[in-house]
Short mmCIF file of C-alpha atoms in Angstrom, two decimals:
data_model
loop_
_atom_site.label_atom_id
_atom_site.label_comp_id
_atom_site.label_asym_id
_atom_site.label_seq_id
_atom_site.Cartn_x
_atom_site.Cartn_y
_atom_site.Cartn_z
CA MET O 1 -0.57 -18.73 -12.82
CA ARG O 2 -2.70 -16.15 -14.30
CA ASN O 3 -3.39 -15.13 -17.68
CA ALA O 4 -1.52 -12.21 -19.51
CA VAL O 5 -4.78 -10.39 -18.43
CA GLY O 6 -4.50 -10.42 -14.75
CA MET O 7 -2.60 -9.79 -11.76
CA LEU O 8 0.16 -11.39 -9.65
CA ARG O 9 -1.36 -9.45 -6.16
CA ASN O 10 -3.88 -7.64 -4.76
CA LYS O 11 -3.56 -3.88 -6.48
CA VAL O 12 -5.30 -1.77 -3.70
CA PRO O 13 -3.93 -1.49 0.20
CA ALA O 14 -5.54 -3.20 3.19
CA VAL O 15 -8.76 -1.39 4.61
CA THR O 16 -7.46 -0.29 8.01
CA ALA O 17 -7.04 2.06 10.01
CA LEU O 18 -4.06 4.01 8.40
CA PHE O 19 -5.89 3.37 5.07
CA TRP O 20 -8.33 5.46 6.21
CA VAL O 21 -6.67 8.21 7.79
CA THR O 22 -4.01 8.23 4.42
CA LYS O 23 -7.15 8.78 2.41
CA LEU O 24 -8.79 11.96 4.39
CA LEU O 25 -4.77 13.48 4.46
CA THR O 26 -4.25 12.87 0.67
CA THR O 27 -8.29 14.55 0.23
CA ALA O 28 -6.86 17.60 2.03
CA MET O 29 -3.91 18.18 0.86
CA GLY O 30 -5.47 17.86 -2.62
CA GLU O 31 -8.06 21.00 -1.36
CA THR O 32 -5.14 22.88 -0.54
CA THR O 33 -2.52 21.81 -3.37
CA SER O 34 -4.93 23.12 -5.55
CA ASP O 35 -5.93 26.40 -4.17
CA TYR O 36 -2.16 26.76 -3.61
CA LEU O 37 -1.22 26.46 -7.05
CA VAL O 38 -4.51 28.07 -9.06
CA LYS O 39 -3.69 31.17 -7.01
CA ASN O 40 -0.15 31.53 -6.96
CA TYR O 41 0.91 30.81 -10.80
CA ASP O 42 -1.21 30.41 -14.02
CA PRO O 43 -4.81 28.91 -13.71
CA VAL O 44 -4.28 27.18 -17.17
CA ILE O 45 -0.37 26.31 -16.53
CA ALA O 46 -1.55 25.00 -12.95
CA VAL O 47 -4.33 22.31 -14.29
CA ILE O 48 -2.12 20.82 -17.28
CA ALA O 49 0.57 20.20 -15.03
CA ALA O 50 -1.97 18.94 -12.50
CA PHE O 51 -3.11 16.00 -15.39
CA VAL O 52 -0.17 15.70 -16.77
CA VAL O 53 1.58 14.68 -13.80
CA PHE O 54 -1.81 12.78 -12.62
CA ALA O 55 -1.66 11.09 -16.06
CA ALA O 56 1.46 9.54 -14.99
CA ALA O 57 0.74 8.69 -11.69
CA LEU O 58 -2.77 6.64 -13.14
CA VAL O 59 0.07 5.41 -15.79
CA LEU O 60 2.09 4.06 -13.25
CA GLN O 61 0.02 2.43 -11.20
CA PHE O 62 -1.38 0.10 -14.33
CA ALA O 63 2.65 -0.50 -15.06
CA VAL O 64 2.90 -2.43 -11.85
CA ARG O 65 1.89 -5.98 -11.27
CA ARG O 66 1.59 -5.36 -7.48
CA TYR O 67 0.37 -3.17 -4.85
CA ILE O 68 3.79 -0.15 -3.97
CA PRO O 69 2.47 1.95 -1.61
CA TRP O 70 4.49 5.25 -2.87
CA VAL O 71 2.37 4.24 -6.12
CA TYR O 72 -0.67 4.19 -5.41
CA TRP O 73 -1.10 6.61 -2.62
CA LEU O 74 0.94 9.22 -5.31
CA THR O 75 -2.13 8.55 -7.40
CA VAL O 76 -4.99 8.80 -4.70
CA LEU O 77 -3.15 12.05 -4.01
CA MET O 78 -2.84 13.23 -7.85
CA VAL O 79 -6.69 12.28 -7.78
CA ALA O 80 -7.36 15.12 -5.39
CA VAL O 81 -5.56 17.26 -6.67
CA PHE O 82 -6.68 17.53 -9.94
CA GLY O 83 -9.96 16.22 -9.21
CA THR O 84 -10.25 19.31 -7.29
CA MET O 85 -8.58 21.64 -10.46
CA VAL O 86 -11.88 19.84 -12.44
CA ALA O 87 -14.76 20.89 -9.81
CA ASP O 88 -13.68 24.40 -8.83
CA VAL O 89 -13.55 24.63 -13.34
CA LEU O 90 -16.73 23.42 -13.42
CA HIS O 91 -18.87 25.73 -10.94
CA ILE O 92 -16.61 28.75 -10.79
CA VAL O 93 -16.01 28.65 -14.54
CA ILE O 94 -18.88 26.80 -16.31
CA GLY O 95 -21.22 27.68 -13.24
CA ILE O 96 -22.77 24.43 -12.78
CA PRO O 97 -24.57 24.63 -9.83
CA TYR O 98 -22.84 22.10 -6.77
CA LEU O 99 -26.71 20.59 -6.26
CA VAL O 100 -27.01 19.65 -10.07
CA SER O 101 -22.89 18.09 -10.15
CA THR O 102 -24.09 16.62 -6.66
CA VAL O 103 -27.03 15.05 -8.05
CA PHE O 104 -24.72 14.66 -11.92
CA PHE O 105 -21.63 12.68 -10.47
CA ALA O 106 -23.79 10.36 -8.14
CA VAL O 107 -25.78 9.06 -10.77
CA VAL O 108 -22.02 8.41 -12.35
CA LEU O 109 -20.72 7.12 -9.08
CA ALA O 110 -24.32 4.07 -9.41
CA VAL O 111 -23.52 3.37 -13.35
CA VAL O 112 -19.60 2.81 -12.80
CA PHE O 113 -20.94 0.59 -9.88
CA VAL O 114 -23.75 -1.42 -11.70
CA VAL O 115 -21.54 -2.03 -14.98
CA TRP O 116 -18.35 -3.24 -12.30
CA TYR O 117 -20.88 -5.93 -10.77
CA ARG O 118 -22.64 -6.80 -14.07
CA THR O 119 -19.43 -7.91 -15.63
CA GLN O 120 -17.35 -8.97 -12.00
CA ARG O 121 -20.29 -9.88 -10.01
CA THR O 122 -18.43 -8.09 -7.44
CA LEU O 123 -17.35 -4.88 -6.24
CA SER O 124 -14.75 -6.18 -3.20
CA VAL O 125 -11.64 -4.46 -2.81
CA HIS O 126 -9.66 -6.77 -2.09
CA HIS O 127 -9.69 -8.60 -5.24
CA ILE O 128 -8.35 -6.40 -7.52
CA ASP O 129 -6.20 -8.35 -9.13
CA THR O 130 -7.15 -8.04 -13.05
CA ARG O 131 -6.62 -4.83 -15.12
CA THR O 132 -10.53 -4.96 -16.18
CA ARG O 133 -11.20 -4.55 -12.17
CA GLU O 134 -8.26 -2.03 -11.61
CA PHE O 135 -9.83 0.00 -14.18
CA PHE O 136 -13.04 -0.04 -12.49
CA TYR O 137 -11.59 0.81 -8.93
CA TRP O 138 -10.44 3.73 -9.92
CA CYS O 139 -13.05 4.59 -12.55
CA ALA O 140 -14.94 4.74 -8.81
CA VAL O 141 -12.69 5.75 -7.10
CA LEU O 142 -12.46 9.55 -9.38
CA ALA O 143 -16.49 9.10 -9.64
CA THR O 144 -16.66 8.94 -5.08
CA PHE O 145 -13.88 12.19 -5.35
CA ALA O 146 -16.01 13.81 -7.67
CA LEU O 147 -19.30 13.27 -6.29
CA GLY O 148 -17.58 13.86 -2.62
CA THR O 149 -16.40 17.16 -3.93
CA ALA O 150 -20.02 18.74 -5.12
CA VAL O 151 -21.50 17.90 -1.47
CA GLY O 152 -19.26 19.20 0.11
CA ASP O 153 -19.15 22.40 -1.27
CA LEU O 154 -22.34 22.14 -1.31
CA THR O 155 -23.08 22.08 2.05
CA ALA O 156 -19.92 24.84 3.04
CA THR O 157 -21.30 27.21 0.72
CA THR O 158 -24.67 26.51 -1.18
CA PHE O 159 -25.73 25.51 2.53
CA GLY O 160 -24.18 27.77 4.53
CA LEU O 161 -22.72 26.01 6.91
CA GLY O 162 -19.11 27.07 6.30
CA TYR O 163 -15.91 24.62 6.32
CA LEU O 164 -16.00 24.00 10.03
CA VAL O 165 -19.44 22.96 11.03
CA SER O 166 -19.38 20.69 7.85
CA GLY O 167 -16.51 18.78 8.53
CA ILE O 168 -17.50 17.97 11.64
CA LEU O 169 -21.29 17.32 10.10
CA PHE O 170 -19.10 14.41 7.43
CA GLY O 171 -15.98 13.48 10.34
CA VAL O 172 -19.68 11.98 12.24
CA LEU O 173 -21.30 10.81 8.44
CA PHE O 174 -17.95 9.31 7.99
CA ALA O 175 -17.79 6.91 11.40
CA ILE O 176 -21.80 5.75 11.09
CA PRO O 177 -21.44 3.31 8.19
CA GLY O 178 -18.02 1.72 9.83
CA VAL O 179 -19.94 1.43 13.46
CA ALA O 180 -23.43 0.05 11.01
CA TYR O 181 -21.19 -2.42 9.42
CA ARG O 182 -19.67 -3.61 12.46
CA TRP O 183 -23.07 -3.45 14.71
CA TRP O 184 -25.59 -3.00 12.86
CA GLY O 185 -24.98 -5.39 10.06
CA LEU O 186 -24.44 -3.33 7.32
CA GLY O 187 -22.54 -5.13 3.94
CA ALA O 188 -18.83 -4.92 3.81
CA THR O 189 -19.47 -3.46 -0.25
CA ALA O 190 -22.22 -0.52 1.50
CA ALA O 191 -20.25 0.50 4.62
CA PHE O 192 -16.86 0.86 2.57
CA TRP O 193 -17.47 2.71 -0.66
CA THR O 194 -19.78 5.89 1.67
CA SER O 195 -17.33 6.25 4.46
CA TYR O 196 -15.33 6.19 1.00
CA VAL O 197 -17.37 8.97 -0.44
CA LEU O 198 -17.31 10.72 2.77
CA THR O 199 -13.64 10.71 3.14
CA ARG O 200 -13.77 13.41 0.45
CA PRO O 201 -15.95 16.38 2.03
CA PHE O 202 -14.76 15.58 5.24
CA GLY O 203 -10.40 15.77 5.11
CA ALA O 204 -10.93 18.79 2.36
CA SER O 205 -13.65 20.77 4.57
CA ILE O 206 -10.96 20.51 7.62
CA SER O 207 -8.69 21.39 5.53
CA ASP O 208 -9.82 24.13 4.11
CA TYR O 209 -11.48 25.04 7.64
CA LEU O 210 -7.64 25.78 8.53
CA ALA O 211 -6.39 27.31 5.45
CA VAL O 212 -8.75 30.18 4.30
CA SER O 213 -8.62 33.55 6.01
CA HIS O 214 -11.09 34.99 8.75
CA ALA O 215 -13.33 36.65 6.10
CA ARG O 216 -14.19 33.40 4.66
CA GLY O 217 -14.75 31.63 8.69
CA GLY O 218 -11.33 30.03 8.50
CA LEU O 219 -7.83 30.27 10.65
CA ASP O 220 -5.71 31.80 8.01
CA LEU O 221 -3.13 29.23 8.01
CA GLY O 222 -2.61 29.46 4.44
CA PRO O 223 -3.07 26.60 2.18
CA GLY O 224 0.74 26.50 0.99
CA PRO O 225 2.05 25.69 4.74
CA VAL O 226 -1.28 23.62 5.41
CA SER O 227 0.03 21.80 1.86
CA LEU O 228 3.35 21.17 3.82
CA VAL O 229 2.47 19.61 7.38
CA LEU O 230 -0.19 17.34 5.15
CA PHE O 231 1.88 16.09 2.55
CA ALA O 232 4.86 15.49 5.91
CA ALA O 233 2.01 13.44 6.71
CA ILE O 234 1.16 11.60 4.01
CA VAL O 235 5.02 10.95 3.96
CA VAL O 236 5.13 9.36 7.18
CA CYS O 237 1.93 7.28 6.28
CA VAL O 238 3.44 5.51 3.74
CA VAL O 239 6.85 4.85 5.24
CA VAL O 240 5.17 3.18 7.82
CA MET O 241 3.04 0.96 5.49
CA SER O 242 6.11 0.00 3.67
CA VAL O 243 7.40 -1.55 6.53
CA ARG O 244 4.47 -2.79 8.35
CA ARG O 245 2.56 -4.26 5.05
CA PRO O 246 1.81 -7.37 4.34
CA ALA O 247 3.15 -9.79 1.23
CA GLU O 248 -0.67 -9.85 0.58
CA PRO O 249 -3.06 -6.52 0.94
CA GLY O 250 -6.29 -7.79 2.82
CA ALA O 251 -4.76 -10.85 3.76
CA THR O 252 -5.71 -11.30 7.27
CA ALA O 253 -8.39 -12.65 8.82
CA ALA O 254 -10.69 -10.11 9.56
CA GLU O 255 -10.29 -9.12 6.23
CA GLY O 256 -10.39 -12.50 4.51
CA ARG O 257 -14.50 -12.41 6.56
CA ALA O 258 -14.80 -9.14 5.03
CA SER O 259 -14.03 -10.56 1.55
CA SER O 260 -16.40 -13.48 1.68
CA THR O 261 -19.09 -10.58 2.73
CA LEU O 262 -17.77 -8.56 -0.65
CA ALA O 263 -18.67 -10.97 -2.78
CA ALA O 264 -21.89 -13.31 -1.12
CA GLU O 265 -22.61 -9.73 -1.84
#
């Protein structure tokens, strides 16, 4: 039996194809939902409301003692929604350039990883089974989202690539770590977290392309309708995970091999 600080089970889902699909959907919905809320309601009230829901979801995630799909993915979704609002405030309201925020969040993420590894001797997502490791995990999730937001906005607006080209670019970059892990010997930890950072600019660029006006290079479907479709897709994915998930996330043979690799790094 673990002590009172430990968890009974790993607190994050197995890293499967469905995991990545759901993660991309949440980042995409976070972008369009944030845009819809701040444009249709008082921005201050929208940000405060998003923070309240985000905080409640995070508290709930820490309160449960095992991985529960809807709790976990609600938290990830609210990281996407509230995080997008914060990123927009940094640039639009405060005026921080995307290049500066990209460098800053890269440093923040590096610090999180260094402290996490020095205290836990692993960055494995297959062993988020103590309060401390869960704390570091969500700090890393927040930092990767912030970094991915800055990078995506940097390419789409500052570099002038637009949303579609940025989405294609990040889609290719997202696939590279997985290929490198499978065939070129890239470590599991580096492959996972690199892909995790890239899910945000990949998903958000595609959703922006679908939602924004023709004048901004999009299909003008609107952030509201796009958000609803994405939410429905997320619900389907979470239901499938709830039905099919193993007793212990990450317990398959393939994940066991990845876990061994992570522990050795």
